[in-house]
GROMACS .gro file of C-alpha atoms in nm:
model
  258
    1MET     CA    1   0.768   3.248   0.525
    2VAL     CA    2   0.700   2.921   0.704
    3ILE     CA    3   0.716   2.947   1.083
    4MET     CA    4   0.815   2.679   1.332
    5ASP     CA    5   0.458   2.593   1.430
    6ASP     CA    6   0.372   2.530   1.065
    7TYR     CA    7   0.652   2.275   1.038
    8ALA     CA    8   0.536   2.109   1.358
    9ARG     CA    9   0.193   2.056   1.201
   10LEU     CA   10   0.315   1.905   0.875
   11PHE     CA   11   0.256   1.549   0.993
   12ARG     CA   12  -0.074   1.618   1.168
   13LEU     CA   13  -0.392   1.492   1.005
   14ASP     CA   14  -0.649   1.648   1.235
   15GLY     CA   15  -0.988   1.691   1.071
   16ARG     CA   16  -0.911   1.457   0.780
   17ARG     CA   17  -1.099   1.138   0.695
   18ALA     CA   18  -0.892   0.840   0.588
   19LEU     CA   19  -1.011   0.511   0.442
   20VAL     CA   20  -0.767   0.222   0.480
   21VAL     CA   21  -0.857  -0.080   0.267
   22GLY     CA   22  -0.701  -0.399   0.399
   23ALA     CA   23  -0.696  -0.268   0.756
   24GLY     CA   24  -0.771  -0.601   0.917
   25ASN     CA   25  -0.408  -0.704   0.960
   26GLY     CA   26  -0.048  -0.640   0.863
   27ILE     CA   27   0.055  -0.316   0.698
   28GLY     CA   28  -0.304  -0.201   0.657
   29ARG     CA   29  -0.377  -0.238   1.026
   30GLU     CA   30  -0.065  -0.048   1.131
   31SER     CA   31  -0.133   0.222   0.872
   32ALA     CA   32  -0.479   0.276   1.017
   33LEU     CA   33  -0.341   0.303   1.369
   34ALA     CA   34  -0.065   0.542   1.262
   35LEU     CA   35  -0.305   0.770   1.075
   36ALA     CA   36  -0.535   0.778   1.377
   37ALA     CA   37  -0.242   0.858   1.607
   38HIS     CA   38  -0.174   1.165   1.393
   39GLY     CA   39  -0.530   1.290   1.423
   40ALA     CA   40  -0.711   1.136   1.126
   41ASP     CA   41  -1.066   1.004   1.148
   42VAL     CA   42  -1.004   0.650   1.023
   43ILE     CA   43  -1.237   0.410   0.847
   44ALA     CA   44  -1.091   0.060   0.862
   45ALA     CA   45  -1.215  -0.151   0.571
   46ASP     CA   46  -1.151  -0.520   0.516
   47LEU     CA   47  -1.312  -0.832   0.374
   48ASP     CA   48  -1.298  -0.969   0.729
   49ALA     CA   49  -1.562  -0.757   0.902
   50GLU     CA   50  -1.451  -0.865   1.251
   51ALA     CA   51  -1.088  -0.776   1.182
   52ALA     CA   52  -1.194  -0.439   1.043
   53ALA     CA   53  -1.401  -0.372   1.353
   54ALA     CA   54  -1.111  -0.468   1.581
   55THR     CA   55  -0.876  -0.227   1.405
   56ALA     CA   56  -1.140   0.045   1.410
   57GLU     CA   57  -1.187   0.004   1.783
   58LEU     CA   58  -0.814   0.048   1.843
   59ALA     CA   59  -0.805   0.348   1.609
   60GLY     CA   60  -1.116   0.507   1.756
   61GLY     CA   61  -1.275   0.498   1.413
   62GLN     CA   62  -1.528   0.310   1.204
   63GLY     CA   63  -1.515  -0.046   1.075
   64TYR     CA   64  -1.639  -0.112   0.724
   65PRO     CA   65  -1.674  -0.456   0.559
   66LEU     CA   66  -1.558  -0.437   0.198
   67ASP     CA   67  -1.490  -0.699  -0.069
   68VAL     CA   68  -1.267  -0.523  -0.323
   69LEU     CA   69  -1.327  -0.800  -0.576
   70ASP     CA   70  -1.686  -0.676  -0.595
   71GLY     CA   71  -1.693  -0.369  -0.818
   72ALA     CA   72  -2.045  -0.278  -0.711
   73ALA     CA   73  -1.939  -0.290  -0.346
   74ILE     CA   74  -1.660  -0.044  -0.418
   75GLN     CA   75  -1.905   0.192  -0.585
   76ARG     CA   76  -2.140   0.167  -0.286
   77ALA     CA   77  -1.852   0.240  -0.049
   78ALA     CA   78  -1.758   0.549  -0.249
   79ALA     CA   79  -2.116   0.673  -0.224
   80GLU     CA   80  -2.151   0.598   0.147
   81LEU     CA   81  -1.806   0.712   0.260
   82ASP     CA   82  -1.816   1.057   0.108
   83GLU     CA   83  -1.579   1.345   0.179
   84LEU     CA   84  -1.260   1.139   0.212
   85ASP     CA   85  -0.923   1.311   0.229
   86VAL     CA   86  -0.701   1.000   0.223
   87LEU     CA   87  -0.732   0.661   0.055
   88VAL     CA   88  -0.486   0.383   0.141
   89PHE     CA   89  -0.516   0.037  -0.009
   90THR     CA   90  -0.298  -0.260   0.077
   91ALA     CA   91  -0.490  -0.574  -0.020
   92ALA     CA   92  -0.285  -0.816  -0.233
   93THR     CA   93  -0.221  -1.181  -0.302
   94ASN     CA   94   0.052  -1.390  -0.461
   95VAL     CA   95   0.064  -1.731  -0.625
   96ARG     CA   96   0.425  -1.846  -0.620
   97LYS     CA   97   0.467  -2.049  -0.937
   98ARG     CA   98   0.692  -2.034  -1.238
   99LEU     CA   99   0.523  -1.890  -1.545
  100VAL     CA  100   0.487  -2.222  -1.726
  101ASP     CA  101   0.311  -2.367  -1.421
  102TYR     CA  102   0.063  -2.080  -1.385
  103THR     CA  103  -0.297  -2.161  -1.467
  104ASP     CA  104  -0.539  -1.910  -1.611
  105ASP     CA  105  -0.725  -1.918  -1.280
  106ASP     CA  106  -0.401  -1.837  -1.091
  107PHE     CA  107  -0.335  -1.546  -1.325
  108ASP     CA  108  -0.688  -1.410  -1.302
  109ARG     CA  109  -0.684  -1.434  -0.921
  110VAL     CA  110  -0.366  -1.229  -0.881
  111ILE     CA  111  -0.461  -0.971  -1.144
  112ALA     CA  112  -0.810  -0.931  -0.999
  113LEU     CA  113  -0.701  -0.848  -0.645
  114ASN     CA  114  -0.370  -0.671  -0.703
  115LEU     CA  115  -0.447  -0.464  -1.010
  116ALA     CA  116  -0.813  -0.462  -1.111
  117SER     CA  117  -0.939  -0.382  -0.761
  118SER     CA  118  -0.677  -0.108  -0.731
  119PHE     CA  119  -0.803   0.046  -1.054
  120ARG     CA  120  -1.160   0.039  -0.928
  121LEU     CA  121  -1.066   0.196  -0.594
  122ILE     CA  122  -0.871   0.476  -0.765
  123ARG     CA  123  -1.157   0.540  -1.006
  124ALA     CA  124  -1.432   0.531  -0.743
  125PHE     CA  125  -1.264   0.748  -0.480
  126GLY     CA  126  -1.027   0.957  -0.693
  127GLY     CA  127  -1.304   1.115  -0.896
  128PRO     CA  128  -1.490   1.261  -0.597
  129MET     CA  129  -1.161   1.374  -0.443
  130ALA     CA  130  -1.080   1.563  -0.763
  131GLU     CA  131  -1.426   1.724  -0.763
  132ARG     CA  132  -1.361   1.849  -0.408
  133GLY     CA  133  -1.013   1.969  -0.503
  134ARG     CA  134  -0.813   1.775  -0.247
  135GLY     CA  135  -0.695   1.428  -0.148
  136SER     CA  136  -0.411   1.181  -0.118
  137ILE     CA  137  -0.423   0.831  -0.267
  138ILE     CA  138  -0.163   0.579  -0.152
  139GLY     CA  139  -0.132   0.232  -0.302
  140PHE     CA  140   0.105  -0.048  -0.210
  141SER     CA  141   0.348  -0.173  -0.469
  142SER     CA  142   0.653  -0.386  -0.384
  143ILE     CA  143   1.024  -0.425  -0.447
  144ARG     CA  144   0.907  -0.685  -0.699
  145ALA     CA  145   0.804  -0.398  -0.924
  146THR     CA  146   1.175  -0.358  -1.003
  147THR     CA  147   1.354  -0.674  -0.886
  148VAL     CA  148   1.215  -1.018  -0.962
  149GLU     CA  149   1.296  -1.382  -0.897
  150PRO     CA  150   1.161  -1.713  -1.029
  151GLY     CA  151   0.801  -1.767  -0.921
  152GLN     CA  152   0.716  -1.397  -0.886
  153GLY     CA  153   0.634  -1.302  -1.244
  154VAL     CA  154   0.262  -1.226  -1.229
  155TYR     CA  155   0.282  -1.068  -0.884
  156ALA     CA  156   0.569  -0.849  -1.006
  157ALA     CA  157   0.373  -0.748  -1.314
  158THR     CA  158   0.080  -0.631  -1.100
  159LYS     CA  159   0.304  -0.432  -0.868
  160SER     CA  160   0.482  -0.263  -1.157
  161GLY     CA  161   0.149  -0.197  -1.324
  162LEU     CA  162   0.013  -0.038  -1.007
  163ILE     CA  163   0.294   0.218  -1.007
  164GLN     CA  164   0.209   0.320  -1.362
  165LEU     CA  165  -0.161   0.332  -1.276
  166LEU     CA  166  -0.091   0.567  -0.985
  167ARG     CA  167   0.140   0.780  -1.197
  168THR     CA  168  -0.136   0.822  -1.452
  169ALA     CA  169  -0.380   0.907  -1.175
  170ALA     CA  170  -0.130   1.165  -1.049
  171ALA     CA  171  -0.120   1.323  -1.392
  172GLU     CA  172  -0.497   1.326  -1.433
  173PHE     CA  173  -0.595   1.429  -1.079
  174GLY     CA  174  -0.300   1.656  -0.997
  175PRO     CA  175  -0.439   1.973  -1.154
  176ARG     CA  176  -0.740   1.933  -0.925
  177GLY     CA  177  -0.543   1.894  -0.603
  178VAL     CA  178  -0.521   1.518  -0.562
  179ARG     CA  179  -0.185   1.349  -0.506
  180CYS     CA  180  -0.130   0.982  -0.594
  181ASN     CA  181   0.173   0.783  -0.480
  182ALA     CA  182   0.293   0.428  -0.429
  183ILE     CA  183   0.487   0.272  -0.143
  184ALA     CA  184   0.711  -0.023  -0.227
  185PRO     CA  185   0.796  -0.226   0.083
  186GLY     CA  186   1.067  -0.485   0.098
  187ILE     CA  187   1.035  -0.796   0.312
  188VAL     CA  188   0.775  -0.742   0.582
  189ALA     CA  189   0.648  -0.987   0.844
  190THR     CA  190   0.284  -1.014   0.734
  191PRO     CA  191   0.044  -1.301   0.662
  192LEU     CA  192   0.140  -1.274   0.292
  193THR     CA  193   0.501  -1.371   0.372
  194ALA     CA  194   0.425  -1.645   0.626
  195GLN     CA  195   0.535  -1.919   0.383
  196ILE     CA  196   0.881  -1.765   0.351
  197ARG     CA  197   0.930  -1.695   0.719
  198ALA     CA  198   0.835  -2.055   0.802
  199ASP     CA  199   1.140  -2.174   0.607
  200GLU     CA  200   1.446  -2.080   0.815
  201ALA     CA  201   1.693  -2.083   0.527
  202TRP     CA  202   1.463  -1.889   0.295
  203SER     CA  203   1.382  -1.634   0.565
  204ALA     CA  204   1.750  -1.581   0.650
  205ALA     CA  205   1.845  -1.546   0.284
  206TYR     CA  206   1.589  -1.272   0.237
  207ALA     CA  207   1.701  -1.094   0.553
  208SER     CA  208   2.062  -1.093   0.435
  209LYS     CA  209   1.968  -0.935   0.103
  210SER     CA  210   1.880  -0.597   0.251
  211ALA     CA  211   2.130  -0.339   0.371
  212LEU     CA  212   1.983  -0.360   0.723
  213GLY     CA  213   2.006  -0.739   0.728
  214ARG     CA  214   1.660  -0.805   0.870
  215TRP     CA  215   1.290  -0.822   0.801
  216ALA     CA  216   1.066  -0.522   0.863
  217GLU     CA  217   0.772  -0.512   1.098
  218PRO     CA  218   0.445  -0.374   0.956
  219SER     CA  219   0.470  -0.076   1.193
  220GLU     CA  220   0.790   0.031   1.015
  221ILE     CA  221   0.596   0.090   0.694
  222ALA     CA  222   0.322   0.299   0.855
  223GLY     CA  223   0.535   0.612   0.884
  224ALA     CA  224   0.559   0.634   0.507
  225VAL     CA  225   0.180   0.629   0.489
  226VAL     CA  226   0.148   0.915   0.738
  227PHE     CA  227   0.411   1.113   0.545
  228LEU     CA  228   0.241   1.075   0.206
  229ALA     CA  229  -0.105   1.135   0.351
  230GLY     CA  230  -0.040   1.482   0.485
  231ASP     CA  231   0.109   1.823   0.417
  232ALA     CA  232   0.466   1.707   0.469
  233ALA     CA  233   0.434   1.553   0.121
  234SER     CA  234   0.236   1.837  -0.036
  235TYR     CA  235   0.462   1.852  -0.344
  236ILE     CA  236   0.504   1.476  -0.387
  237THR     CA  237   0.289   1.298  -0.642
  238GLY     CA  238   0.345   1.034  -0.908
  239SER     CA  239   0.625   0.887  -0.696
  240CYS     CA  240   0.711   0.548  -0.556
  241LEU     CA  241   0.866   0.553  -0.209
  242MET     CA  242   1.094   0.255  -0.148
  243VAL     CA  243   1.068   0.131   0.211
  244ASP     CA  244   1.283  -0.176   0.167
  245GLY     CA  245   1.573  -0.161   0.413
  246GLY     CA  246   1.807  -0.092   0.121
  247TRP     CA  247   1.713  -0.409  -0.073
  248THR     CA  248   1.705  -0.234  -0.412
  249ALA     CA  249   2.009  -0.018  -0.333
  250VAL     CA  250   2.265  -0.292  -0.269
  251ASP     CA  251   2.391  -0.590  -0.466
  252GLY     CA  252   2.356  -0.826  -0.172
  253ARG     CA  253   2.509  -1.134  -0.332
  254TYR     CA  254   2.857  -1.114  -0.183
  255THR     CA  255   3.048  -0.886   0.053
  256PRO     CA  256   3.406  -0.852  -0.073
  257PRO     CA  257   3.700  -0.840   0.170
  258ALA     CA  258   3.795  -0.484   0.071
   0.00000   0.00000   0.00000
Protein backbone atom coordinates (compact mmCIF):
# COMPACT_ATOMS: atom_id res chain seq x y z
CA MET A 1 0.00 0.00 0.00
CA VAL A 2 1.23 3.48 -0.88
CA ILE A 3 1.38 5.84 2.09
CA MET A 4 0.95 9.61 2.10
CA ASP A 5 4.67 10.36 2.31
CA ASP A 6 5.27 8.25 -0.80
CA TYR A 7 2.80 10.34 -2.77
CA ALA A 8 4.43 13.51 -1.51
CA ARG A 9 7.74 12.33 -2.96
CA LEU A 10 6.43 11.44 -6.40
CA PHE A 11 7.56 14.73 -7.92
CA ARG A 12 10.89 14.90 -6.11
CA LEU A 13 14.05 14.25 -8.11
CA ASP A 14 16.60 14.25 -5.32
CA GLY A 15 19.76 12.34 -6.18
CA ARG A 16 19.01 12.22 -9.92
CA ARG A 17 21.19 13.68 -12.66
CA ALA A 18 19.41 15.45 -15.50
CA LEU A 19 20.86 16.68 -18.78
CA VAL A 20 18.84 19.41 -20.49
CA VAL A 21 19.91 20.05 -24.08
CA GLY A 22 18.87 23.49 -25.29
CA ALA A 23 18.98 24.93 -21.77
CA GLY A 24 20.28 28.32 -22.82
CA ASN A 25 16.86 29.90 -23.25
CA GLY A 26 13.13 29.34 -23.60
CA ILE A 27 11.57 26.02 -22.65
CA GLY A 28 14.94 24.37 -22.11
CA ARG A 29 16.04 27.00 -19.63
CA GLU A 30 12.81 26.79 -17.63
CA SER A 31 12.93 22.99 -17.71
CA ALA A 32 16.41 23.04 -16.22
CA LEU A 33 15.32 25.41 -13.45
CA ALA A 34 12.21 23.37 -12.68
CA LEU A 35 14.13 20.10 -12.49
CA ALA A 36 16.66 21.71 -10.15
CA ALA A 37 13.88 23.11 -7.97
CA HIS A 38 12.64 19.55 -7.49
CA GLY A 39 16.03 18.30 -6.37
CA ALA A 40 17.75 17.17 -9.56
CA ASP A 41 21.43 17.74 -10.23
CA VAL A 42 21.14 19.57 -13.55
CA ILE A 43 23.58 19.79 -16.43
CA ALA A 44 22.58 22.66 -18.71
CA ALA A 45 23.81 22.06 -22.26
CA ASP A 46 23.58 24.47 -25.16
CA LEU A 47 25.42 25.55 -28.29
CA ASP A 48 25.78 28.94 -26.60
CA ALA A 49 28.27 28.16 -23.84
CA GLU A 50 27.62 31.45 -22.01
CA ALA A 51 23.87 30.89 -21.99
CA ALA A 52 24.37 27.34 -20.72
CA ALA A 53 26.62 28.62 -17.94
CA ALA A 54 24.08 31.28 -16.96
CA THR A 55 21.29 28.70 -16.68
CA ALA A 56 23.57 26.35 -14.76
CA GLU A 57 24.43 29.08 -12.27
CA LEU A 58 20.74 29.72 -11.60
CA ALA A 59 20.07 25.99 -11.30
CA GLY A 60 23.08 25.35 -9.09
CA GLY A 61 24.36 22.88 -11.66
CA GLN A 62 26.91 22.47 -14.42
CA GLY A 63 27.10 24.21 -17.78
CA TYR A 64 28.08 22.16 -20.80
CA PRO A 65 28.71 23.50 -24.32
CA LEU A 66 27.22 21.13 -26.88
CA ASP A 67 26.63 21.35 -30.63
CA VAL A 68 23.97 18.71 -31.35
CA LEU A 69 24.69 18.95 -35.08
CA ASP A 70 28.07 17.37 -34.32
CA GLY A 71 27.56 13.64 -33.89
CA ALA A 72 31.02 13.16 -32.43
CA ALA A 73 30.32 15.85 -29.84
CA ILE A 74 27.19 14.00 -28.76
CA GLN A 75 29.17 10.79 -28.35
CA ARG A 76 31.79 12.62 -26.27
CA ALA A 77 29.07 14.11 -24.09
CA ALA A 78 27.58 10.66 -23.49
CA ALA A 79 31.00 9.38 -22.41
CA GLU A 80 31.76 12.36 -20.18
CA LEU A 81 28.31 12.81 -18.63
CA ASP A 82 27.85 9.26 -17.42
CA GLU A 83 25.22 8.00 -14.99
CA LEU A 84 22.35 10.20 -16.20
CA ASP A 85 18.82 9.57 -14.96
CA VAL A 86 17.01 12.12 -17.15
CA LEU A 87 17.58 13.43 -20.67
CA VAL A 88 15.56 16.39 -21.95
CA PHE A 89 16.15 17.87 -25.39
CA THR A 90 14.43 20.93 -26.79
CA ALA A 91 16.63 22.28 -29.60
CA ALA A 92 14.72 22.93 -32.84
CA THR A 93 14.46 25.22 -35.82
CA ASN A 94 11.88 26.09 -38.45
CA VAL A 95 12.04 27.49 -41.96
CA ARG A 96 8.61 28.91 -42.76
CA LYS A 97 8.16 28.33 -46.47
CA ARG A 98 5.66 26.54 -48.63
CA LEU A 99 6.87 23.19 -49.90
CA VAL A 100 7.47 24.33 -53.47
CA ASP A 101 9.66 27.17 -52.16
CA TYR A 102 11.79 24.95 -49.92
CA THR A 103 15.37 24.44 -51.01
CA ASP A 104 17.34 21.29 -50.35
CA ASP A 105 19.47 23.28 -47.92
CA ASP A 106 16.34 24.44 -46.03
CA PHE A 107 15.13 20.86 -45.81
CA ASP A 108 18.47 19.49 -44.66
CA ARG A 109 18.80 22.22 -42.01
CA VAL A 110 15.44 21.47 -40.39
CA ILE A 111 15.83 17.70 -40.57
CA ALA A 112 19.36 17.85 -39.17
CA LEU A 113 18.50 19.77 -36.02
CA ASN A 114 14.95 18.60 -35.31
CA LEU A 115 15.19 14.92 -36.16
CA ALA A 116 18.71 13.68 -36.84
CA SER A 117 20.17 15.24 -33.69
CA SER A 118 17.27 13.85 -31.67
CA PHE A 119 18.04 10.38 -32.98
CA ARG A 120 21.69 10.74 -32.04
CA LEU A 121 20.86 11.96 -28.54
CA ILE A 122 18.44 9.08 -27.94
CA ARG A 123 20.98 6.57 -29.24
CA ALA A 124 23.94 7.98 -27.31
CA PHE A 125 22.25 8.41 -23.94
CA GLY A 126 19.46 5.82 -24.15
CA GLY A 127 21.82 2.89 -24.53
CA PRO A 128 23.75 3.56 -21.31
CA MET A 129 20.50 4.26 -19.46
CA ALA A 130 19.18 0.86 -20.56
CA GLU A 131 22.40 -0.83 -19.42
CA ARG A 132 21.93 0.73 -15.96
CA GLY A 133 18.25 -0.25 -15.92
CA ARG A 134 16.74 3.18 -15.38
CA GLY A 135 16.09 6.54 -17.00
CA SER A 136 13.61 8.97 -18.49
CA ILE A 137 14.03 10.50 -21.95
CA ILE A 138 11.87 13.50 -22.85
CA GLY A 139 11.85 15.07 -26.30
CA PHE A 140 9.94 18.08 -27.55
CA SER A 141 7.46 17.62 -30.34
CA SER A 142 4.78 20.20 -31.21
CA ILE A 143 1.10 20.62 -32.00
CA ARG A 144 2.35 20.65 -35.59
CA ALA A 145 2.82 16.90 -35.30
CA THR A 146 -0.97 16.64 -35.67
CA THR A 147 -2.24 19.99 -36.98
CA VAL A 148 -0.52 21.78 -39.84
CA GLU A 149 -0.81 24.99 -41.82
CA PRO A 150 0.81 26.32 -45.01
CA GLY A 151 4.53 26.88 -44.51
CA GLN A 152 4.95 24.30 -41.74
CA GLY A 153 5.32 21.09 -43.73
CA VAL A 154 8.91 20.07 -43.04
CA TYR A 155 8.84 21.26 -39.43
CA ALA A 156 5.62 19.28 -38.91
CA ALA A 157 7.16 16.19 -40.46
CA THR A 158 10.10 16.33 -38.05
CA LYS A 159 7.85 16.77 -35.03
CA SER A 160 5.63 13.88 -36.06
CA GLY A 161 8.69 11.77 -36.78
CA LEU A 162 10.12 12.53 -33.35
CA ILE A 163 7.03 11.10 -31.67
CA GLN A 164 7.42 7.85 -33.59
CA LEU A 165 11.14 7.78 -32.81
CA LEU A 166 10.42 8.12 -29.09
CA ARG A 167 7.69 5.50 -29.26
CA THR A 168 10.14 3.08 -30.80
CA ALA A 169 12.70 3.94 -28.14
CA ALA A 170 10.03 3.29 -25.52
CA ALA A 171 9.42 -0.15 -26.99
CA GLU A 172 13.11 -1.01 -27.20
CA PHE A 173 14.27 0.45 -23.88
CA GLY A 174 11.15 -0.20 -21.80
CA PRO A 175 11.99 -3.77 -20.79
CA ARG A 176 15.22 -2.40 -19.31
CA GLY A 177 13.61 0.33 -17.24
CA VAL A 178 13.89 3.38 -19.48
CA ARG A 179 10.83 5.49 -20.26
CA CYS A 180 10.65 7.66 -23.39
CA ASN A 181 8.00 10.32 -23.95
CA ALA A 182 7.30 13.43 -25.98
CA ILE A 183 5.83 16.77 -24.97
CA ALA A 184 3.90 18.70 -27.61
CA PRO A 185 3.59 22.38 -26.70
CA GLY A 186 1.23 24.77 -28.39
CA ILE A 187 2.13 28.42 -28.90
CA VAL A 188 4.88 29.44 -26.50
CA ALA A 189 6.66 32.78 -26.20
CA THR A 190 10.20 31.69 -27.14
CA PRO A 191 12.86 32.94 -29.56
CA LEU A 192 11.54 30.41 -32.13
CA THR A 193 8.17 32.20 -32.25
CA ALA A 194 9.48 35.78 -32.20
CA GLN A 195 8.51 36.31 -35.87
CA ILE A 196 4.88 35.50 -35.12
CA ARG A 197 4.63 37.53 -31.94
CA ALA A 198 6.08 40.55 -33.74
CA ASP A 199 3.04 40.58 -36.04
CA GLU A 200 0.09 41.75 -33.92
CA ALA A 201 -2.61 40.21 -36.11
CA TRP A 202 -0.77 36.91 -36.47
CA SER A 203 -0.05 36.73 -32.75
CA ALA A 204 -3.68 37.47 -31.83
CA ALA A 205 -4.98 34.91 -34.31
CA TYR A 206 -2.83 32.21 -32.76
CA ALA A 207 -3.88 33.20 -29.24
CA SER A 208 -7.55 32.95 -30.17
CA LYS A 209 -7.11 29.44 -31.55
CA SER A 210 -6.52 27.83 -28.15
CA ALA A 211 -9.21 27.14 -25.57
CA LEU A 212 -7.41 29.42 -23.09
CA GLY A 213 -7.17 32.24 -25.61
CA ARG A 214 -3.55 33.15 -24.95
CA TRP A 215 0.07 32.26 -25.51
CA ALA A 216 1.98 30.15 -22.99
CA GLU A 217 5.08 31.21 -21.14
CA PRO A 218 8.02 28.76 -21.20
CA SER A 219 7.62 28.22 -17.45
CA GLU A 220 4.17 26.73 -18.09
CA ILE A 221 5.72 23.86 -20.03
CA ALA A 222 8.32 23.00 -17.39
CA GLY A 223 5.86 21.24 -15.10
CA ALA A 224 5.26 18.59 -17.73
CA VAL A 225 8.99 17.93 -17.84
CA VAL A 226 9.18 17.47 -14.06
CA PHE A 227 6.16 15.14 -14.20
CA LEU A 228 7.59 12.89 -16.92
CA ALA A 229 11.07 12.90 -15.39
CA GLY A 230 10.11 11.37 -12.08
CA ASP A 231 8.17 8.66 -10.30
CA ALA A 232 4.82 10.39 -10.76
CA ALA A 233 5.01 9.14 -14.36
CA SER A 234 6.49 5.72 -13.57
CA TYR A 235 3.96 3.89 -15.79
CA ILE A 236 3.96 6.40 -18.64
CA THR A 237 6.08 5.66 -21.69
CA GLY A 238 5.62 5.90 -25.44
CA SER A 239 3.22 8.80 -24.91
CA CYS A 240 2.91 12.34 -26.18
CA LEU A 241 1.68 14.85 -23.62
CA MET A 242 -0.15 17.78 -25.22
CA VAL A 243 0.58 21.05 -23.40
CA ASP A 244 -1.21 23.31 -25.83
CA GLY A 245 -3.88 25.28 -23.97
CA GLY A 246 -6.53 23.18 -25.69
CA TRP A 247 -5.40 24.04 -29.24
CA THR A 248 -5.83 20.49 -30.57
CA ALA A 249 -9.03 19.91 -28.59
CA VAL A 250 -11.17 22.71 -30.00
CA ASP A 251 -12.22 23.76 -33.48
CA GLY A 252 -11.32 27.39 -32.90
CA ARG A 253 -12.60 28.79 -36.18
CA TYR A 254 -15.94 30.17 -35.00
CA THR A 255 -17.89 30.37 -31.77
CA PRO A 256 -21.59 29.82 -32.53
CA PRO A 257 -24.29 31.80 -30.70
CA ALA A 258 -25.75 28.70 -29.05
